[in-house]
Amino acid sequence: MTAEVKVEEKQVESEVVIASVEEETTVKAVVEEEVQEKESKVEEEEEESKPKGVEKISSFKEESDFFSDLTESEKKALSDLKTKLEEAITENTLFKKKKESPVKVEKKKEAEEKAEDEKKSEAVVSQEEAKVETSEPAVVAEEIPKEEAKTDVTQVAKAETIEEAVVEKESPKEEKKSEAVVVVDTKEEVKADSVEEEKKIEAVVTEEAKAETVEQEEEDETVDNDIELWGVPLLPSKGDEGTDVILLKFLRARDFKVNEAFEMLKKTLKWRKEQKIDSILGEDFGEDLASAAYMNGLDLESRPVCYNIYSVFGNEELYQRTFGSEQSRENLLKWRFQLMEKGIQKLNLKPGGVTSLLQIHDLKNCPGLLKKELWVAIKNAIVALQDNYPELVSRNVFINVPFWFYAGSTLLSPFLTQRTKSKFVVTRPANGTETLLKYIPAEEIPVQYGGFKRDDDTEFSNEAVSEVVVKPGSSETIEIPAPETEGTLVWDIAVLGWEVNYKEEFVPTNEGAYTIIVQKGKKIGSNEGPLRNSFKNSESGKIVLTIDNVSSKKKKRVLYRYRTKTESSC
């Protein structure tokens, strides 16, 4: 017993020693990890405080249009669609109109004539039957007294005289009643027969239509082998590299279902013909809507950017002119299609080229949901663009979104495909500039949206935009060198969300010279946009911009650019 107890004690001691060693190693590992994390955080903070180029967050990545980058199933779907399109164009069956052949028309007439003859003959038969039925009650009335006379032989003469008198008085009434009943019955029978005959006629016509293959003919519209869509030939055998790009857009819009993509393409071509889209660029829709939507700048992937401004419809006079009649609402849609066509002209519909637009929707001061005509028009425009311009919009970014918009979006949701909805980005007013910077460079964002792009700007051309991060409770300075003895310094600066203290100074290189205050220190609110300023120096030195974030608990992103203009550069 004592030996076993000693063995157990030794095992316990060894386990305790092992456990203590493991605890020490885990504690050391945890401490080392914490030290590494602290060091990495310090390094990150130091990196953040250093000036650097603007972090360009990649925008929506579209699928590749190169055939080699497609999966095997996608390659097969594209090949099948090209085969169907080639046959439809060369065999002149892309557009079809159905018409009734003369054979079918004659068959219908014959069937109708037969039905009329049968109806007439049945009507004659029914009338004769009605006459016969009306005469029956009188016969019955005459038989009744005979039967009664047989039962009472002794009173034959008296019974006959009494019954004959009764029959003579009552038979006219019974005859009238029976005639009325017969007439009603005959009418109901005629109606029932006519319904049955109509069904028979329809059945005969449908059977004859099925039996006669010649009866249903299709009239083909002439299809030109040079047919194009957005300037790209659609006939695959022409070998244009843009054809694959166009067809892939329709395939992706229908999840690579070949038949559905082919039908969508045919409907788009038919819609363009009906709406005369190919000539819409030459139409004039007036200046009323010029400020409601316009193209301006490029995004990070060099896509054209279209801005849609809904606040213009807050003007009641313009609203009535735009939505007051069916014709004006139709013009609004056509104007929107025209703008889309203008944007497509800026694209390069080739593999690897820019093949889509970026749409920005500004809902600031947008009329609410009570303006039904506006929201019906928005729905119609979105649906038409979705169905007839597939995969030509990379993103729909909604900024300055009010709370009620979320209710309105649920009304639009049933009309949108899942792929269209996946491209929607919705952001509140406070995050507008930051959201736009994910897709558009600062120098391409209009100044009213927190960027540096100004109309007819001559001060800047291709100067790079830099970024610095100001940590909470700290300050940062940006230095702009002025090496020339004479020149002009121009700079743009924007702080996302602002709420900082800001000042500008010129510090001469000469230590004995005085510092010149360019902009006194002041608190700048969150609604402030980008600032631009300039300074003409007579000696070398530097401009120092100070951003003080001491009172804030959030880090601030600061965007800036500058340019030094000398006599030689002016």
XYZ file of C-alpha atoms in Angstrom:
570
model
C 0.000 0.000 0.000
C 2.766 2.463 0.973
C 4.608 1.820 -2.291
C 1.499 2.553 -4.361
C 0.853 5.788 -2.425
C 4.433 6.945 -3.041
C 4.112 6.242 -6.758
C 0.871 8.221 -6.958
C 2.467 11.164 -5.059
C 5.400 11.202 -7.501
C 2.971 11.225 -10.485
C 1.040 14.129 -8.951
C 4.258 16.076 -8.358
C 5.385 15.502 -11.957
C 2.000 16.615 -13.300
C 2.145 19.771 -11.162
C 5.653 20.550 -12.429
C 4.574 19.997 -16.054
C 1.475 22.133 -15.596
C 3.503 24.940 -14.018
C 5.992 24.816 -16.895
C 3.129 24.969 -19.438
C 1.552 27.927 -17.612
C 4.877 29.773 -17.623
C 5.309 29.199 -21.374
C 1.726 30.325 -22.159
C 2.145 33.413 -19.987
C 5.374 34.253 -21.766
C 3.682 33.773 -25.158
C 0.768 36.014 -24.160
C 3.135 38.714 -22.887
C 5.207 38.529 -26.094
C 2.028 38.820 -28.229
C 0.851 41.853 -26.238
C 4.263 43.514 -26.644
C 4.200 42.816 -30.412
C 0.667 44.206 -30.711
C 1.656 47.381 -28.849
C 4.733 47.805 -31.052
C 2.663 47.263 -34.220
C 0.046 49.766 -33.030
C 2.745 52.341 -32.358
C 4.205 51.735 -35.805
C 0.729 52.082 -37.384
C 0.087 55.320 -35.516
C 3.447 56.684 -36.636
C 2.658 55.703 -40.213
C -0.784 57.314 -40.021
C 0.676 60.593 -38.861
C 3.029 60.757 -41.846
C 1.824 62.444 -45.049
C 0.998 59.951 -47.781
C -0.985 59.569 -50.951
C -4.752 59.183 -50.680
C -5.712 55.601 -49.937
C -7.676 54.578 -52.998
C -10.200 51.961 -51.917
C -10.934 49.796 -54.904
C -14.422 50.235 -56.284
C -16.754 47.526 -57.539
C -14.776 44.948 -59.480
C -16.593 43.905 -62.592
C -16.080 40.486 -64.095
C -13.502 40.169 -66.826
C -14.577 40.434 -70.462
C -11.636 38.388 -71.742
C -12.716 34.997 -73.066
C -9.727 33.288 -71.435
C -10.856 34.480 -67.977
C -14.315 32.876 -68.235
C -15.210 29.576 -66.632
C -15.971 26.599 -68.851
C -19.728 26.942 -68.303
C -19.554 30.662 -69.127
C -17.563 29.970 -72.282
C -20.166 27.432 -73.393
C -23.031 29.847 -72.679
C -21.329 32.604 -74.694
C -20.673 30.197 -77.575
C -24.303 29.024 -77.585
C -25.627 32.570 -77.548
C -23.372 33.545 -80.452
C -24.644 30.554 -82.434
C -28.300 31.478 -81.822
C -27.654 35.125 -82.716
C -25.749 34.222 -85.874
C -28.603 32.007 -87.086
C -31.266 34.584 -86.220
C -29.495 37.346 -88.153
C -28.423 35.339 -91.209
C -31.747 33.499 -91.494
C -33.695 36.728 -90.992
C -35.636 35.463 -87.956
C -34.452 37.909 -85.286
C -37.715 39.866 -85.440
C -41.014 38.142 -86.194
C -44.578 39.298 -86.743
C -47.459 36.821 -86.667
C -50.239 37.032 -89.220
C -53.252 34.884 -90.102
C -53.156 33.091 -93.421
C -56.128 33.251 -95.838
C -56.657 29.479 -95.290
C -57.359 30.015 -91.585
C -59.703 32.914 -92.288
C -61.713 30.782 -94.741
C -61.894 27.918 -92.233
C -63.247 30.280 -89.608
C -65.906 31.599 -91.984
C -66.990 28.070 -92.944
C -67.251 27.044 -89.289
C -69.292 30.127 -88.469
C -71.661 29.503 -91.414
C -72.151 25.876 -90.321
C -72.897 27.005 -86.801
C -75.490 29.519 -88.023
C -77.251 26.870 -90.173
C -77.347 24.448 -87.244
C -78.742 27.146 -84.955
C -81.523 27.965 -87.466
C -82.535 24.303 -87.904
C -82.572 23.756 -84.119
C -84.673 26.896 -83.625
C -87.268 25.536 -86.124
C -87.345 22.152 -84.383
C -87.746 23.751 -80.970
C -90.666 25.864 -82.197
C -92.495 22.778 -83.561
C -91.894 20.936 -80.284
C -93.304 23.888 -78.378
C -96.495 23.791 -80.464
C -96.943 20.110 -79.826
C -96.431 20.537 -76.086
C -99.026 23.351 -75.917
C -101.707 21.102 -77.436
C -101.178 18.278 -74.906
C -102.993 19.884 -71.921
C -106.257 20.136 -73.899
C -106.090 16.426 -74.730
C -105.474 15.580 -71.092
C -108.395 17.752 -70.059
C -110.677 15.834 -72.446
C -109.536 12.412 -71.140
C -110.205 13.197 -67.488
C -114.055 13.191 -67.732
C -113.993 9.946 -69.742
C -112.167 8.127 -66.973
C -114.547 9.514 -64.379
C -117.545 8.404 -66.509
C -116.264 4.827 -66.444
C -116.217 4.730 -62.648
C -119.835 5.916 -62.256
C -122.019 4.398 -64.963
C -125.293 5.539 -63.516
C -124.447 9.184 -63.742
C -122.804 9.206 -67.172
C -124.904 11.871 -68.725
C -124.778 14.135 -65.696
C -120.999 13.670 -65.221
C -120.308 14.340 -68.851
C -122.296 17.511 -68.867
C -120.682 18.778 -65.638
C -117.123 17.822 -66.661
C -117.481 19.319 -70.112
C -118.619 22.594 -68.598
C -115.669 22.604 -66.189
C -113.207 21.754 -68.929
C -114.550 24.481 -71.145
C -114.010 27.049 -68.370
C -110.606 25.856 -67.097
C -108.864 24.688 -70.269
C -108.092 28.175 -71.640
C -106.264 29.133 -68.387
C -104.304 25.881 -68.326
C -103.375 26.274 -71.951
C -102.025 29.808 -71.320
C -99.981 28.634 -68.334
C -98.542 25.676 -70.211
C -97.700 27.872 -73.172
C -95.740 30.265 -70.871
C -93.834 27.388 -69.320
C -93.009 25.942 -72.699
C -91.755 29.304 -73.990
C -89.434 29.729 -70.992
C -88.167 26.174 -71.364
C -87.534 26.605 -75.058
C -85.583 29.863 -74.438
C -83.384 28.196 -71.850
C -82.816 25.226 -74.153
C -81.863 27.543 -77.028
C -79.384 29.414 -74.778
C -77.800 26.192 -73.540
C -77.610 24.846 -77.066
C -76.015 28.066 -78.349
C -73.327 27.965 -75.613
C -72.586 24.340 -76.404
C -72.382 25.114 -80.107
C -69.980 27.985 -79.520
C -67.731 25.670 -77.540
C -67.945 23.098 -80.318
C -67.046 25.733 -82.907
C -64.040 26.863 -80.882
C -62.905 23.278 -80.475
C -63.287 22.666 -84.214
C -61.352 25.831 -85.061
C -58.503 24.992 -82.669
C -58.289 21.422 -83.968
C -58.259 22.641 -87.560
C -55.622 25.243 -86.662
C -53.441 22.543 -85.142
C -53.987 20.181 -88.014
C -53.217 22.756 -90.661
C -49.546 23.712 -90.314
C -49.870 26.177 -93.145
C -52.538 28.192 -91.368
C -50.188 30.025 -88.921
C -47.508 31.888 -90.792
C -44.798 34.211 -89.526
C -43.852 37.347 -91.318
C -40.140 38.148 -90.819
C -38.840 41.701 -90.640
C -35.733 42.321 -92.667
C -32.596 42.173 -90.517
C -29.472 43.879 -91.778
C -26.303 41.820 -91.338
C -24.628 45.050 -90.251
C -26.978 45.457 -87.267
C -25.223 47.143 -84.335
C -25.837 47.894 -80.670
C -24.025 50.899 -79.136
C -21.774 51.004 -82.169
C -20.727 47.349 -81.860
C -21.593 44.838 -84.650
C -23.851 42.069 -83.341
C -23.173 39.486 -86.076
C -20.608 37.185 -84.409
C -19.023 36.094 -87.704
C -17.807 39.648 -88.248
C -15.234 38.932 -85.549
C -15.485 42.250 -83.692
C -13.980 41.885 -80.205
C -16.684 44.139 -78.770
C -19.412 41.615 -79.661
C -18.371 39.324 -76.807
C -18.449 42.279 -74.392
C -22.044 43.133 -75.353
C -23.273 39.530 -75.242
C -21.612 38.912 -71.863
C -23.569 41.822 -70.424
C -26.865 40.190 -71.401
C -25.688 36.793 -70.166
C -24.633 38.168 -66.769
C -27.920 40.020 -66.424
C -29.696 36.644 -66.801
C -27.259 34.478 -64.819
C -25.807 32.944 -68.005
C -29.143 31.404 -69.022
C -28.772 31.451 -72.798
C -32.435 31.478 -73.846
C -33.350 34.199 -71.353
C -30.361 36.311 -72.419
C -31.313 35.886 -76.084
C -34.910 36.959 -75.404
C -33.656 39.957 -73.429
C -31.423 40.998 -76.334
C -34.308 40.709 -78.814
C -36.609 42.747 -76.561
C -33.928 45.427 -76.177
C -33.478 45.718 -79.940
C -37.234 45.889 -80.438
C -37.591 48.491 -77.667
C -34.857 50.651 -79.199
C -36.621 50.508 -82.547
C -40.009 51.437 -81.059
C -38.552 54.273 -78.949
C -36.265 55.438 -81.806
C -33.287 55.382 -79.444
C -30.708 55.412 -82.235
C -31.806 58.935 -83.179
C -32.479 60.206 -79.634
C -29.106 61.958 -79.361
C -30.292 64.532 -81.882
C -33.461 65.442 -79.945
C -33.763 68.640 -77.919
C -35.528 68.336 -74.555
C -34.915 71.917 -73.428
C -32.866 73.337 -70.561
C -35.269 72.585 -67.699
C -33.681 69.245 -66.905
C -30.039 70.172 -67.551
C -29.333 70.534 -63.820
C -31.265 67.393 -62.835
C -28.549 65.036 -64.129
C -25.162 65.519 -65.785
C -21.862 63.756 -66.473
C -18.871 65.030 -64.474
C -15.430 63.457 -64.007
C -14.118 59.905 -63.770
C -14.006 57.350 -60.972
C -11.016 55.309 -59.736
C -11.396 52.907 -62.666
C -11.741 55.750 -65.212
C -15.486 55.188 -65.561
C -17.602 58.274 -66.423
C -19.582 59.518 -63.412
C -23.207 60.641 -63.732
C -24.733 62.814 -60.974
C -28.515 62.766 -60.472
C -29.815 65.764 -58.488
C -33.367 65.319 -57.178
C -33.649 68.624 -55.317
C -34.435 70.450 -58.573
C -37.910 68.896 -58.496
C -38.635 70.770 -55.279
C -39.450 73.708 -57.539
C -43.225 73.407 -57.946
C -43.289 75.164 -61.320
C -40.649 72.833 -62.744
C -42.364 69.847 -61.137
C -45.655 70.629 -62.885
C -43.923 71.154 -66.225
C -42.120 67.831 -65.844
C -44.878 65.616 -64.426
C -48.066 67.530 -65.236
C -49.044 65.517 -68.307
C -48.448 62.122 -69.828
C -46.473 63.678 -72.669
C -44.166 65.568 -70.282
C -43.537 62.391 -68.276
C -42.743 60.557 -71.502
C -40.272 63.307 -72.425
C -38.612 62.927 -69.017
C -37.931 59.243 -69.670
C -36.622 59.931 -73.163
C -34.352 62.654 -71.797
C -32.985 60.118 -69.273
C -32.358 57.588 -72.052
C -30.573 60.290 -74.029
C -28.281 60.996 -71.060
C -27.512 57.275 -70.804
C -26.649 57.121 -74.492
C -24.296 60.110 -74.062
C -22.547 58.291 -71.234
C -22.167 55.111 -73.305
C -20.435 57.127 -76.009
C -17.636 57.752 -73.489
C -17.106 54.008 -72.966
C -14.694 51.640 -74.678
C -16.694 48.472 -75.271
C -13.682 46.214 -75.773
C -12.198 43.503 -73.531
C -10.202 45.278 -70.829
C -11.767 48.644 -71.653
C -14.067 50.884 -69.608
C -17.469 49.298 -70.186
C -19.752 50.850 -67.558
C -20.750 54.077 -65.766
C -20.929 55.085 -62.110
C -24.240 56.630 -61.006
C -24.409 59.044 -58.041
C -27.883 59.922 -56.690
C -28.028 63.020 -54.466
C -31.241 62.952 -52.389
C -30.613 66.192 -50.491
C -33.874 68.204 -50.354
C -35.538 65.591 -52.554
C -39.365 65.799 -52.625
C -40.913 63.156 -50.385
C -43.041 60.117 -51.107
C -46.166 62.265 -51.445
C -44.919 63.321 -54.875
C -46.226 60.124 -56.467
C -45.541 61.183 -60.047
C -41.833 61.597 -59.274
C -41.470 58.152 -57.715
C -43.445 56.451 -60.461
C -41.100 58.093 -62.979
C -38.050 56.953 -60.970
C -39.404 53.404 -60.908
C -40.101 53.433 -64.655
C -36.649 54.813 -65.415
C -34.853 52.269 -63.213
C -36.802 49.347 -64.701
C -36.247 50.533 -68.287
C -32.523 51.065 -67.697
C -32.241 47.680 -65.984
C -34.003 45.847 -68.827
C -32.425 47.639 -71.788
C -28.971 48.722 -70.568
C -27.745 45.580 -68.771
C -24.463 45.756 -66.851
C -23.737 49.289 -68.077
C -23.830 50.704 -64.528
C -21.181 49.483 -62.078
C -22.733 51.072 -58.977
C -25.695 53.207 -57.904
C -24.460 55.296 -54.955
C -27.156 57.162 -52.979
C -25.884 60.040 -50.808
C -27.603 62.498 -48.436
C -30.275 59.865 -47.915
C -33.226 60.893 -45.680
C -34.926 58.395 -43.367
C -38.059 58.114 -45.493
C -36.010 56.841 -48.444
C -35.766 53.407 -46.866
C -39.555 53.118 -47.029
C -39.514 54.266 -50.651
C -36.814 51.753 -51.579
C -39.020 48.879 -50.396
C -41.612 49.980 -52.953
C -39.018 49.852 -55.737
C -37.472 46.563 -54.614
C -40.007 44.189 -56.281
C -39.216 45.669 -59.702
C -35.451 45.137 -59.421
C -33.360 42.041 -60.030
C -31.098 40.783 -57.258
C -28.018 41.746 -59.284
C -29.279 45.322 -59.664
C -30.007 45.589 -55.935
C -26.514 44.295 -55.096
C -25.046 47.375 -56.798
C -26.883 49.859 -54.551
C -24.866 51.791 -51.961
C -26.863 53.948 -49.526
C -25.256 56.437 -47.128
C -26.395 59.098 -44.669
C -25.474 62.804 -45.108
C -22.594 62.743 -42.589
C -20.726 60.055 -44.576
C -21.249 61.361 -48.108
C -17.697 62.487 -48.909
C -16.106 59.468 -47.275
C -18.346 57.139 -49.311
C -17.594 58.935 -52.575
C -13.850 58.648 -51.886
C -14.218 54.861 -52.021
C -15.113 55.125 -55.699
C -13.901 58.532 -56.956
C -10.540 60.294 -56.445
C -10.667 63.574 -54.476
C -9.564 65.627 -57.479
C -12.572 64.295 -59.445
C -15.215 64.840 -56.742
C -17.066 68.166 -57.159
C -16.298 70.714 -54.432
C -19.928 70.715 -53.236
C -19.478 67.048 -52.304
C -16.234 67.567 -50.383
C -13.742 67.117 -53.251
C -11.407 69.445 -55.103
C -13.013 69.527 -58.570
C -14.149 73.010 -59.613
C -15.648 74.135 -62.891
C -13.157 75.803 -65.253
C -10.352 75.451 -62.712
C -7.082 76.960 -63.960
C -5.110 76.709 -60.709
C -4.596 72.947 -60.751
C -4.191 70.343 -63.457
C -2.672 66.976 -62.500
C -1.284 67.712 -59.030
C -1.454 64.714 -56.702
C -3.655 64.710 -53.625
C -1.991 63.638 -50.360
C -3.529 62.496 -47.090
C -2.566 62.715 -43.434
C -4.407 61.332 -40.385
C -4.716 63.410 -37.222
C -5.120 61.248 -34.121
C -7.595 62.188 -31.371
C -6.190 64.683 -28.871
C -3.272 65.688 -31.116
C -2.327 68.095 -33.906
C -0.494 67.827 -37.216
C 1.231 70.295 -39.498
C 1.517 70.271 -43.288
C 4.453 72.116 -44.827
C 4.402 73.523 -48.355
C 7.888 74.587 -49.520
C 8.483 77.954 -51.172
C 12.046 77.780 -52.500
C 11.775 80.680 -54.950
C 12.400 84.212 -53.792
C 9.272 85.245 -55.652
C 6.257 83.156 -56.524
C 2.708 82.253 -55.613
C 1.646 79.243 -53.566
C -1.858 77.789 -54.039
C -3.310 74.983 -51.935
C -6.527 73.021 -51.340
C -7.300 71.366 -48.030
C -10.258 69.352 -46.738
C -10.802 67.655 -43.388
C -13.492 64.973 -43.408
C -16.003 65.990 -40.767
C -13.835 68.981 -39.774
C -14.655 70.041 -36.147
C -10.996 71.062 -35.700
C -8.993 74.237 -35.075
C -7.137 75.373 -38.171
C -4.581 78.083 -39.046
C -2.166 79.030 -41.865
C 1.251 80.723 -41.568
C 4.217 81.617 -43.770
C 7.559 80.899 -42.100
C 10.576 82.506 -43.885
C 13.835 80.588 -44.245
C 15.760 83.513 -42.732
C 15.743 83.003 -38.968
C 15.649 86.718 -38.282
C 12.483 87.271 -40.374
C 9.005 87.392 -38.896
C 6.356 84.706 -39.340
C 3.415 85.953 -41.412
C -0.113 84.908 -40.429
C -2.005 83.923 -43.589
C -5.159 82.630 -41.838
C -5.888 83.195 -38.169
C -6.630 80.143 -36.065
C -10.332 79.331 -35.918
C -12.703 76.471 -35.238
C -14.128 74.980 -38.419
C -17.507 73.223 -38.217
C -18.527 69.890 -39.688
C -20.504 71.486 -42.536
C -17.492 73.285 -43.961
C -16.338 72.273 -47.415
C -12.842 72.212 -48.881
C -10.777 75.402 -48.469
C -8.571 77.026 -51.097
C -6.075 79.782 -50.375
C -2.953 81.329 -51.895
C 0.056 83.358 -50.786
C 2.503 85.435 -52.796
C 5.947 85.291 -51.219
C 8.844 87.713 -51.680
C 11.399 85.456 -49.982
C 12.013 81.754 -49.639
C 10.307 79.860 -46.839
C 7.341 77.558 -46.323
C 3.632 77.598 -45.699
C 2.660 75.772 -42.507
C -0.917 74.467 -42.165
C -1.847 73.406 -38.607
C -4.745 71.076 -37.851
C -5.535 70.842 -34.121
C -7.688 67.839 -33.152
C -7.210 68.132 -29.399
C -10.894 68.413 -28.470
C -12.105 65.486 -30.597
C -12.230 61.791 -29.743
C -12.152 60.724 -33.387
C -9.281 60.643 -35.815
C -9.534 62.977 -38.802
C -8.611 62.381 -42.427
C -6.986 65.418 -44.027
C -6.729 65.706 -47.817
C -4.566 68.369 -49.415
C -2.706 69.379 -52.560
C -0.628 72.387 -53.515
C 1.099 74.049 -56.402
C 3.946 76.568 -56.597
C 3.545 79.066 -59.398
C 6.580 81.013 -60.510
C 7.059 83.523 -63.314
C 8.347 80.744 -65.562
C 5.349 78.476 -64.841
C 2.701 81.186 -65.214
